[in-house]
């Protein structure tokens, strides 16, 4: 089992940047595919980015390609989401998730077993 705690959210102007972190407990962090999801008020949770266990494979939603970068540091049990060129439509609660799968990055929340509490990101116009 793994526990996840996000940090780094906040208020930023459009065009600005934020870096989210997700710290995981336990010594098996390197076994998990990690994903970032977001949920805006009145909308369903949506996939943002995912990274496999080694960090050698990454996947992004079309809406964030070229602006967001996911990375991980297995020695620090942490996954990151660097968000650049932020837009008001990026405003949401961002949540990290862990999947004890075989390395395929899944883009549906039902495939992830462990979730953090989320961190709020607000982008003003």
mmCIF file of N, CA and C in Angstrom:
data_model
loop_
_atom_site.group_PDB
_atom_site.id
_atom_site.type_symbol
_atom_site.label_atom_id
_atom_site.label_comp_id
_atom_site.label_asym_id
_atom_site.label_seq_id
_atom_site.Cartn_x
_atom_site.Cartn_y
_atom_site.Cartn_z
ATOM 1 N N UNK A 1 0.842 -1.185 0.000
ATOM 2 C CA UNK A 1 0.000 0.000 0.000
ATOM 3 C C UNK A 1 0.883 1.243 0.000
ATOM 4 N N UNK A 2 0.373 2.336 -0.578
ATOM 5 C CA UNK A 2 1.130 3.573 -0.652
ATOM 6 C C UNK A 2 0.214 4.726 -0.314
ATOM 7 N N UNK A 3 0.740 5.704 0.405
ATOM 8 C CA UNK A 3 0.002 6.924 0.702
ATOM 9 C C UNK A 3 0.633 8.075 -0.057
ATOM 10 N N UNK A 4 -0.212 8.952 -0.597
ATOM 11 C CA UNK A 4 0.241 10.008 -1.478
ATOM 12 C C UNK A 4 -0.170 11.362 -0.927
ATOM 13 N N UNK A 5 0.763 12.319 -0.946
ATOM 14 C CA UNK A 5 0.484 13.672 -0.459
ATOM 15 C C UNK A 5 0.992 14.679 -1.479
ATOM 16 N N UNK A 6 0.056 15.475 -2.018
ATOM 17 C CA UNK A 6 0.412 16.481 -3.019
ATOM 18 C C UNK A 6 0.737 17.818 -2.358
ATOM 19 N N UNK A 7 1.538 18.609 -3.059
ATOM 20 C CA UNK A 7 1.833 19.971 -2.633
ATOM 21 C C UNK A 7 2.204 20.797 -3.848
ATOM 22 N N UNK A 8 2.242 22.116 -3.671
ATOM 23 C CA UNK A 8 2.699 22.988 -4.732
ATOM 24 C C UNK A 8 1.623 23.756 -5.455
ATOM 25 N N UNK A 9 0.369 23.507 -5.123
ATOM 26 C CA UNK A 9 -0.695 24.252 -5.771
ATOM 27 C C UNK A 9 -0.736 25.701 -5.311
ATOM 28 N N UNK A 10 -1.581 26.490 -5.950
ATOM 29 C CA UNK A 10 -1.706 27.881 -5.565
ATOM 30 C C UNK A 10 -2.385 28.696 -6.633
ATOM 31 N N UNK A 11 -2.264 30.006 -6.499
ATOM 32 C CA UNK A 11 -2.856 30.946 -7.439
ATOM 33 C C UNK A 11 -1.751 31.530 -8.313
ATOM 34 N N UNK A 12 -1.975 31.513 -9.607
ATOM 35 C CA UNK A 12 -0.989 32.036 -10.547
ATOM 36 C C UNK A 12 -1.723 32.735 -11.687
ATOM 37 N N UNK A 13 -1.079 33.721 -12.278
ATOM 38 C CA UNK A 13 -1.666 34.392 -13.422
ATOM 39 C C UNK A 13 -1.482 33.561 -14.682
ATOM 40 N N UNK A 14 -2.351 33.777 -15.626
ATOM 41 C CA UNK A 14 -2.232 33.096 -16.911
ATOM 42 C C UNK A 14 -0.849 33.349 -17.499
ATOM 43 N N UNK A 15 -0.257 32.288 -18.041
ATOM 44 C CA UNK A 15 1.089 32.376 -18.576
ATOM 45 C C UNK A 15 2.167 32.009 -17.581
ATOM 46 N N UNK A 16 1.784 31.887 -16.325
ATOM 47 C CA UNK A 16 2.735 31.552 -15.280
ATOM 48 C C UNK A 16 2.990 30.064 -15.165
ATOM 49 N N UNK A 17 3.772 29.710 -14.143
ATOM 50 C CA UNK A 17 4.177 28.321 -13.944
ATOM 51 C C UNK A 17 3.985 27.901 -12.494
ATOM 52 N N UNK A 18 3.760 26.606 -12.327
ATOM 53 C CA UNK A 18 3.734 25.979 -11.017
ATOM 54 C C UNK A 18 4.370 24.611 -11.125
ATOM 55 N N UNK A 19 4.919 24.154 -10.022
ATOM 56 C CA UNK A 19 5.453 22.794 -9.963
ATOM 57 C C UNK A 19 4.771 22.051 -8.832
ATOM 58 N N UNK A 20 4.041 21.024 -9.187
ATOM 59 C CA UNK A 20 3.382 20.186 -8.200
ATOM 60 C C UNK A 20 4.278 19.020 -7.824
ATOM 61 N N UNK A 21 4.189 18.623 -6.563
ATOM 62 C CA UNK A 21 4.913 17.452 -6.082
ATOM 63 C C UNK A 21 3.932 16.489 -5.453
ATOM 64 N N UNK A 22 4.259 15.219 -5.531
ATOM 65 C CA UNK A 22 3.455 14.175 -4.888
ATOM 66 C C UNK A 22 4.441 13.242 -4.187
ATOM 67 N N UNK A 23 4.429 13.282 -2.870
ATOM 68 C CA UNK A 23 5.324 12.452 -2.081
ATOM 69 C C UNK A 23 4.615 11.174 -1.660
ATOM 70 N N UNK A 24 5.284 10.056 -1.833
ATOM 71 C CA UNK A 24 4.693 8.757 -1.520
ATOM 72 C C UNK A 24 5.374 8.121 -0.320
ATOM 73 N N UNK A 25 4.597 7.443 0.473
ATOM 74 C CA UNK A 25 5.148 6.691 1.602
ATOM 75 C C UNK A 25 5.545 5.308 1.134
ATOM 76 N N UNK A 26 6.304 4.613 1.940
ATOM 77 C CA UNK A 26 6.636 3.242 1.626
ATOM 78 C C UNK A 26 7.898 3.113 0.792
ATOM 79 N N UNK A 27 8.400 1.878 0.714
ATOM 80 C CA UNK A 27 9.649 1.631 0.009
ATOM 81 C C UNK A 27 9.438 0.987 -1.361
ATOM 82 N N UNK A 28 8.166 0.941 -1.822
ATOM 83 C CA UNK A 28 7.891 0.307 -3.101
ATOM 84 C C UNK A 28 7.425 1.304 -4.148
ATOM 85 N N UNK A 29 7.755 2.575 -3.948
ATOM 86 C CA UNK A 29 7.302 3.610 -4.881
ATOM 87 C C UNK A 29 7.709 3.269 -6.306
ATOM 88 N N UNK A 30 8.888 2.732 -6.482
ATOM 89 C CA UNK A 30 9.383 2.431 -7.815
ATOM 90 C C UNK A 30 8.608 1.352 -8.544
ATOM 91 N N UNK A 31 7.706 0.664 -7.866
ATOM 92 C CA UNK A 31 6.898 -0.379 -8.497
ATOM 93 C C UNK A 31 5.656 0.183 -9.200
ATOM 94 N N UNK A 32 5.331 1.444 -8.937
ATOM 95 C CA UNK A 32 4.062 1.992 -9.380
ATOM 96 C C UNK A 32 4.187 2.877 -10.615
ATOM 97 N N UNK A 33 3.242 2.705 -11.519
ATOM 98 C CA UNK A 33 2.973 3.731 -12.530
ATOM 99 C C UNK A 33 2.287 4.877 -11.803
ATOM 100 N N UNK A 34 2.708 6.103 -12.104
ATOM 101 C CA UNK A 34 2.139 7.259 -11.434
ATOM 102 C C UNK A 34 1.403 8.144 -12.438
ATOM 103 N N UNK A 35 0.301 8.710 -11.972
ATOM 104 C CA UNK A 35 -0.472 9.583 -12.841
ATOM 105 C C UNK A 35 -0.902 10.852 -12.115
ATOM 106 N N UNK A 36 -1.106 11.884 -12.897
ATOM 107 C CA UNK A 36 -1.734 13.111 -12.402
ATOM 108 C C UNK A 36 -3.094 13.249 -13.091
ATOM 109 N N UNK A 37 -4.089 13.536 -12.297
ATOM 110 C CA UNK A 37 -5.429 13.803 -12.794
ATOM 111 C C UNK A 37 -5.863 15.174 -12.273
ATOM 112 N N UNK A 38 -6.918 15.715 -12.870
ATOM 113 C CA UNK A 38 -7.461 16.964 -12.353
ATOM 114 C C UNK A 38 -8.983 16.940 -12.460
ATOM 115 N N UNK A 39 -9.590 17.708 -11.584
ATOM 116 C CA UNK A 39 -11.045 17.796 -11.591
ATOM 117 C C UNK A 39 -11.452 19.227 -11.311
ATOM 118 N N UNK A 40 -12.166 19.806 -12.265
ATOM 119 C CA UNK A 40 -12.705 21.150 -12.120
ATOM 120 C C UNK A 40 -14.144 21.053 -11.626
ATOM 121 N N UNK A 41 -14.656 22.109 -11.007
ATOM 122 C CA UNK A 41 -16.037 22.070 -10.505
ATOM 123 C C UNK A 41 -17.027 21.724 -11.596
ATOM 124 N N UNK A 42 -17.885 20.761 -11.318
ATOM 125 C CA UNK A 42 -18.905 20.374 -12.271
ATOM 126 C C UNK A 42 -18.426 19.500 -13.408
ATOM 127 N N UNK A 43 -17.163 19.111 -13.375
ATOM 128 C CA UNK A 43 -16.611 18.281 -14.448
ATOM 129 C C UNK A 43 -16.100 16.966 -13.885
ATOM 130 N N UNK A 44 -15.953 16.007 -14.774
ATOM 131 C CA UNK A 44 -15.418 14.714 -14.364
ATOM 132 C C UNK A 44 -13.898 14.803 -14.207
ATOM 133 N N UNK A 45 -13.383 13.865 -13.418
ATOM 134 C CA UNK A 45 -11.936 13.778 -13.261
ATOM 135 C C UNK A 45 -11.312 13.401 -14.597
ATOM 136 N N UNK A 46 -10.244 14.087 -14.977
ATOM 137 C CA UNK A 46 -9.622 13.807 -16.261
ATOM 138 C C UNK A 46 -8.121 13.569 -16.109
ATOM 139 N N UNK A 47 -7.625 12.717 -16.970
ATOM 140 C CA UNK A 47 -6.198 12.391 -17.001
ATOM 141 C C UNK A 47 -5.416 13.607 -17.479
ATOM 142 N N UNK A 48 -4.275 13.855 -16.817
ATOM 143 C CA UNK A 48 -3.389 14.944 -17.223
ATOM 144 C C UNK A 48 -2.075 14.383 -17.768
ATOM 145 N N UNK A 49 -1.427 13.525 -16.977
ATOM 146 C CA UNK A 49 -0.132 12.982 -17.377
ATOM 147 C C UNK A 49 0.151 11.718 -16.584
ATOM 148 N N UNK A 50 0.980 10.849 -17.166
ATOM 149 C CA UNK A 50 1.365 9.622 -16.492
ATOM 150 C C UNK A 50 2.804 9.277 -16.810
ATOM 151 N N UNK A 51 3.410 8.486 -15.939
ATOM 152 C CA UNK A 51 4.807 8.097 -16.107
ATOM 153 C C UNK A 51 4.982 6.674 -15.603
ATOM 154 N N UNK A 52 5.780 5.878 -16.337
ATOM 155 C CA UNK A 52 5.944 4.498 -15.919
ATOM 156 C C UNK A 52 6.979 4.385 -14.797
ATOM 157 N N UNK A 53 7.241 3.165 -14.386
ATOM 158 C CA UNK A 53 8.045 2.963 -13.193
ATOM 159 C C UNK A 53 9.464 3.523 -13.317
ATOM 160 N N UNK A 54 10.073 3.370 -14.472
ATOM 161 C CA UNK A 54 11.449 3.828 -14.656
ATOM 162 C C UNK A 54 11.541 5.303 -15.037
ATOM 163 N N UNK A 55 10.422 5.870 -15.469
ATOM 164 C CA UNK A 55 10.437 7.237 -15.984
ATOM 165 C C UNK A 55 10.741 7.315 -17.464
ATOM 166 N N UNK A 56 10.939 6.173 -18.086
ATOM 167 C CA UNK A 56 11.295 6.162 -19.493
ATOM 168 C C UNK A 56 10.131 6.320 -20.448
ATOM 169 N N UNK A 57 8.915 6.225 -19.936
ATOM 170 C CA UNK A 57 7.730 6.376 -20.765
ATOM 171 C C UNK A 57 6.774 7.352 -20.087
ATOM 172 N N UNK A 58 6.283 8.284 -20.870
ATOM 173 C CA UNK A 58 5.373 9.305 -20.340
ATOM 174 C C UNK A 58 4.212 9.475 -21.310
ATOM 175 N N UNK A 59 3.102 9.918 -20.758
ATOM 176 C CA UNK A 59 1.910 10.158 -21.562
ATOM 177 C C UNK A 59 1.247 11.437 -21.076
ATOM 178 N N UNK A 60 0.661 12.178 -22.026
ATOM 179 C CA UNK A 60 0.036 13.451 -21.682
ATOM 180 C C UNK A 60 -1.321 13.577 -22.365
ATOM 181 N N UNK A 61 -2.213 14.282 -21.703
ATOM 182 C CA UNK A 61 -3.450 14.673 -22.353
ATOM 183 C C UNK A 61 -3.128 15.704 -23.433
ATOM 184 N N UNK A 62 -3.904 15.701 -24.496
ATOM 185 C CA UNK A 62 -3.656 16.636 -25.595
ATOM 186 C C UNK A 62 -3.695 18.088 -25.114
ATOM 187 N N UNK A 63 -4.524 18.358 -24.135
ATOM 188 C CA UNK A 63 -4.712 19.730 -23.676
ATOM 189 C C UNK A 63 -3.485 20.294 -22.960
ATOM 190 N N UNK A 64 -2.564 19.429 -22.532
ATOM 191 C CA UNK A 64 -1.395 19.917 -21.785
ATOM 192 C C UNK A 64 -0.071 19.613 -22.485
ATOM 193 N N UNK A 65 -0.111 18.911 -23.602
ATOM 194 C CA UNK A 65 1.127 18.583 -24.321
ATOM 195 C C UNK A 65 1.890 19.842 -24.686
ATOM 196 N N UNK A 66 3.188 19.808 -24.432
ATOM 197 C CA UNK A 66 4.031 20.954 -24.739
ATOM 198 C C UNK A 66 4.072 21.994 -23.647
ATOM 199 N N UNK A 67 3.183 21.876 -22.655
ATOM 200 C CA UNK A 67 3.161 22.837 -21.554
ATOM 201 C C UNK A 67 3.495 22.182 -20.209
ATOM 202 N N UNK A 68 3.073 20.937 -20.017
ATOM 203 C CA UNK A 68 3.294 20.230 -18.755
ATOM 204 C C UNK A 68 4.337 19.138 -18.950
ATOM 205 N N UNK A 69 5.102 18.881 -17.891
ATOM 206 C CA UNK A 69 6.083 17.806 -17.902
ATOM 207 C C UNK A 69 5.987 17.011 -16.603
ATOM 208 N N UNK A 70 5.820 15.713 -16.747
ATOM 209 C CA UNK A 70 5.795 14.836 -15.583
ATOM 210 C C UNK A 70 7.163 14.192 -15.428
ATOM 211 N N UNK A 71 7.596 14.043 -14.190
ATOM 212 C CA UNK A 71 8.874 13.392 -13.914
ATOM 213 C C UNK A 71 8.782 12.713 -12.547
ATOM 214 N N UNK A 72 9.761 11.877 -12.274
ATOM 215 C CA UNK A 72 9.764 11.199 -10.971
ATOM 216 C C UNK A 72 11.190 11.015 -10.494
ATOM 217 N N UNK A 73 11.328 10.950 -9.179
ATOM 218 C CA UNK A 73 12.607 10.668 -8.537
ATOM 219 C C UNK A 73 12.342 9.507 -7.584
ATOM 220 N N UNK A 74 12.686 8.310 -8.003
ATOM 221 C CA UNK A 74 12.384 7.131 -7.194
ATOM 222 C C UNK A 74 13.180 7.112 -5.892
ATOM 223 N N UNK A 75 14.343 7.748 -5.872
ATOM 224 C CA UNK A 75 15.132 7.811 -4.638
ATOM 225 C C UNK A 75 14.444 8.680 -3.594
ATOM 226 N N UNK A 76 13.643 9.641 -4.067
ATOM 227 C CA UNK A 76 12.926 10.536 -3.150
ATOM 228 C C UNK A 76 11.460 10.178 -3.011
ATOM 229 N N UNK A 77 11.041 9.097 -3.662
ATOM 230 C CA UNK A 77 9.628 8.683 -3.603
ATOM 231 C C UNK A 77 8.689 9.818 -4.008
ATOM 232 N N UNK A 78 9.036 10.528 -5.049
ATOM 233 C CA UNK A 78 8.272 11.716 -5.428
ATOM 234 C C UNK A 78 8.057 11.773 -6.936
ATOM 235 N N UNK A 79 6.856 12.177 -7.309
ATOM 236 C CA UNK A 79 6.550 12.462 -8.703
ATOM 237 C C UNK A 79 6.193 13.939 -8.815
ATOM 238 N N UNK A 80 6.583 14.544 -9.926
ATOM 239 C CA UNK A 80 6.411 15.980 -10.115
ATOM 240 C C UNK A 80 5.561 16.262 -11.352
ATOM 241 N N UNK A 81 4.944 17.425 -11.353
ATOM 242 C CA UNK A 81 4.259 17.918 -12.537
ATOM 243 C C UNK A 81 4.646 19.382 -12.709
ATOM 244 N N UNK A 82 5.504 19.635 -13.682
ATOM 245 C CA UNK A 82 5.891 21.005 -14.009
ATOM 246 C C UNK A 82 4.876 21.559 -14.991
ATOM 247 N N UNK A 83 4.233 22.651 -14.607
ATOM 248 C CA UNK A 83 3.176 23.234 -15.430
ATOM 249 C C UNK A 83 3.598 24.626 -15.872
ATOM 250 N N UNK A 84 3.761 24.801 -17.160
ATOM 251 C CA UNK A 84 4.151 26.086 -17.732
ATOM 252 C C UNK A 84 3.033 26.622 -18.614
ATOM 253 N N UNK A 85 3.114 27.897 -18.925
ATOM 254 C CA UNK A 85 2.126 28.543 -19.802
ATOM 255 C C UNK A 85 0.702 28.228 -19.363
ATOM 256 N N UNK A 86 0.465 28.388 -18.088
ATOM 257 C CA UNK A 86 -0.836 28.022 -17.535
ATOM 258 C C UNK A 86 -1.957 28.890 -18.087
ATOM 259 N N UNK A 87 -3.121 28.270 -18.230
ATOM 260 C CA UNK A 87 -4.303 28.928 -18.760
ATOM 261 C C UNK A 87 -5.421 28.862 -17.715
ATOM 262 N N UNK A 88 -6.369 29.779 -17.790
ATOM 263 C CA UNK A 88 -7.489 29.727 -16.831
ATOM 264 C C UNK A 88 -8.201 28.371 -16.838
ATOM 265 N N UNK A 89 -8.260 27.721 -17.996
ATOM 266 C CA UNK A 89 -8.933 26.422 -18.065
ATOM 267 C C UNK A 89 -8.145 25.301 -17.391
ATOM 268 N N UNK A 90 -6.939 25.587 -16.924
ATOM 269 C CA UNK A 90 -6.188 24.603 -16.145
ATOM 270 C C UNK A 90 -6.599 24.618 -14.668
ATOM 271 N N UNK A 91 -7.437 25.561 -14.296
ATOM 272 C CA UNK A 91 -7.902 25.643 -12.912
ATOM 273 C C UNK A 91 -8.648 24.379 -12.514
ATOM 274 N N UNK A 92 -8.192 23.738 -11.438
ATOM 275 C CA UNK A 92 -8.780 22.474 -10.997
ATOM 276 C C UNK A 92 -8.072 22.023 -9.724
ATOM 277 N N UNK A 93 -8.620 20.983 -9.128
ATOM 278 C CA UNK A 93 -7.893 20.244 -8.087
ATOM 279 C C UNK A 93 -7.061 19.182 -8.790
ATOM 280 N N UNK A 94 -5.774 19.183 -8.522
ATOM 281 C CA UNK A 94 -4.866 18.223 -9.134
ATOM 282 C C UNK A 94 -4.553 17.125 -8.125
ATOM 283 N N UNK A 95 -4.699 15.890 -8.587
ATOM 284 C CA UNK A 95 -4.554 14.730 -7.708
ATOM 285 C C UNK A 95 -3.572 13.749 -8.329
ATOM 286 N N UNK A 96 -2.682 13.218 -7.511
ATOM 287 C CA UNK A 96 -1.800 12.184 -8.041
ATOM 288 C C UNK A 96 -2.342 10.812 -7.644
ATOM 289 N N UNK A 97 -1.970 9.827 -8.435
ATOM 290 C CA UNK A 97 -2.484 8.482 -8.243
ATOM 291 C C UNK A 97 -1.414 7.459 -8.581
ATOM 292 N N UNK A 98 -1.537 6.287 -7.979
ATOM 293 C CA UNK A 98 -0.576 5.211 -8.192
ATOM 294 C C UNK A 98 -1.279 3.955 -8.685
ATOM 295 N N UNK A 99 -0.667 3.315 -9.659
ATOM 296 C CA UNK A 99 -1.213 2.091 -10.247
ATOM 297 C C UNK A 99 -0.153 0.998 -10.148
ATOM 298 N N UNK A 100 -0.502 -0.083 -9.445
ATOM 299 C CA UNK A 100 0.425 -1.207 -9.299
ATOM 300 C C UNK A 100 0.309 -2.140 -10.490
ATOM 301 N N UNK A 101 0.337 -1.570 -11.679
ATOM 302 C CA UNK A 101 0.186 -2.366 -12.880
ATOM 303 C C UNK A 101 1.515 -2.842 -13.427
ATOM 304 N N UNK A 102 1.550 -3.173 -14.710
ATOM 305 C CA UNK A 102 2.736 -3.781 -15.312
ATOM 306 C C UNK A 102 3.571 -2.812 -16.131
ATOM 307 N N UNK A 103 3.248 -1.517 -16.075
ATOM 308 C CA UNK A 103 4.075 -0.560 -16.786
ATOM 309 C C UNK A 103 3.329 0.244 -17.832
ATOM 310 N N UNK A 104 2.156 -0.221 -18.201
ATOM 311 C CA UNK A 104 1.359 0.555 -19.153
ATOM 312 C C UNK A 104 0.736 1.744 -18.445
ATOM 313 N N UNK A 105 0.860 2.918 -19.022
ATOM 314 C CA UNK A 105 0.289 4.118 -18.420
ATOM 315 C C UNK A 105 -1.190 4.171 -18.770
ATOM 316 N N UNK A 106 -2.025 4.043 -17.766
ATOM 317 C CA UNK A 106 -3.463 4.052 -17.977
ATOM 318 C C UNK A 106 -3.988 5.471 -17.854
ATOM 319 N N UNK A 107 -4.969 5.818 -18.683
ATOM 320 C CA UNK A 107 -5.492 7.172 -18.698
ATOM 321 C C UNK A 107 -6.898 7.258 -18.127
ATOM 322 N N UNK A 108 -7.349 6.199 -17.500
ATOM 323 C CA UNK A 108 -8.657 6.223 -16.858
ATOM 324 C C UNK A 108 -8.474 6.064 -15.356
ATOM 325 N N UNK A 109 -9.178 6.864 -14.570
ATOM 326 C CA UNK A 109 -8.960 6.827 -13.117
ATOM 327 C C UNK A 109 -9.269 5.485 -12.478
ATOM 328 N N UNK A 110 -10.161 4.703 -13.086
ATOM 329 C CA UNK A 110 -10.544 3.427 -12.488
ATOM 330 C C UNK A 110 -9.389 2.436 -12.403
ATOM 331 N N UNK A 111 -8.344 2.657 -13.171
ATOM 332 C CA UNK A 111 -7.203 1.741 -13.187
ATOM 333 C C UNK A 111 -6.202 2.020 -12.074
ATOM 334 N N UNK A 112 -6.398 3.107 -11.334
ATOM 335 C CA UNK A 112 -5.461 3.487 -10.281
ATOM 336 C C UNK A 112 -6.023 3.092 -8.926
ATOM 337 N N UNK A 113 -5.174 2.542 -8.089
ATOM 338 C CA UNK A 113 -5.629 1.998 -6.808
ATOM 339 C C UNK A 113 -5.470 2.984 -5.644
ATOM 340 N N UNK A 114 -4.521 3.881 -5.754
ATOM 341 C CA UNK A 114 -4.225 4.769 -4.621
ATOM 342 C C UNK A 114 -4.262 6.221 -5.085
ATOM 343 N N UNK A 115 -4.825 7.071 -4.213
ATOM 344 C CA UNK A 115 -5.039 8.469 -4.568
ATOM 345 C C UNK A 115 -4.627 9.384 -3.424
ATOM 346 N N UNK A 116 -4.109 10.545 -3.789
ATOM 347 C CA UNK A 116 -3.876 11.573 -2.805
ATOM 348 C C UNK A 116 -5.129 12.393 -2.570
ATOM 349 N N UNK A 117 -4.992 13.424 -1.746
ATOM 350 C CA UNK A 117 -6.132 14.295 -1.424
ATOM 351 C C UNK A 117 -6.293 15.437 -2.419
ATOM 352 N N UNK A 118 -5.233 15.756 -3.121
ATOM 353 C CA UNK A 118 -5.320 16.800 -4.133
ATOM 354 C C UNK A 118 -4.767 18.134 -3.670
ATOM 355 N N UNK A 119 -4.407 18.958 -4.633
ATOM 356 C CA UNK A 119 -3.953 20.320 -4.372
ATOM 357 C C UNK A 119 -4.613 21.247 -5.385
ATOM 358 N N UNK A 120 -5.079 22.384 -4.899
ATOM 359 C CA UNK A 120 -5.843 23.304 -5.750
ATOM 360 C C UNK A 120 -4.914 24.186 -6.575
ATOM 361 N N UNK A 121 -5.228 24.271 -7.856
ATOM 362 C CA UNK A 121 -4.516 25.183 -8.759
ATOM 363 C C UNK A 121 -5.539 26.153 -9.336
ATOM 364 N N UNK A 122 -5.282 27.436 -9.151
ATOM 365 C CA UNK A 122 -6.145 28.486 -9.688
ATOM 366 C C UNK A 122 -5.330 29.375 -10.613
ATOM 367 N N UNK A 123 -5.814 29.516 -11.833
ATOM 368 C CA UNK A 123 -5.133 30.339 -12.828
ATOM 369 C C UNK A 123 -6.049 31.504 -13.180
ATOM 370 N N UNK A 124 -5.594 32.696 -12.901
ATOM 371 C CA UNK A 124 -6.405 33.884 -13.175
ATOM 372 C C UNK A 124 -6.078 34.445 -14.550
ATOM 373 N N UNK A 125 -7.088 35.059 -15.149
ATOM 374 C CA UNK A 125 -6.897 35.607 -16.506
ATOM 375 C C UNK A 125 -6.392 37.047 -16.447
#
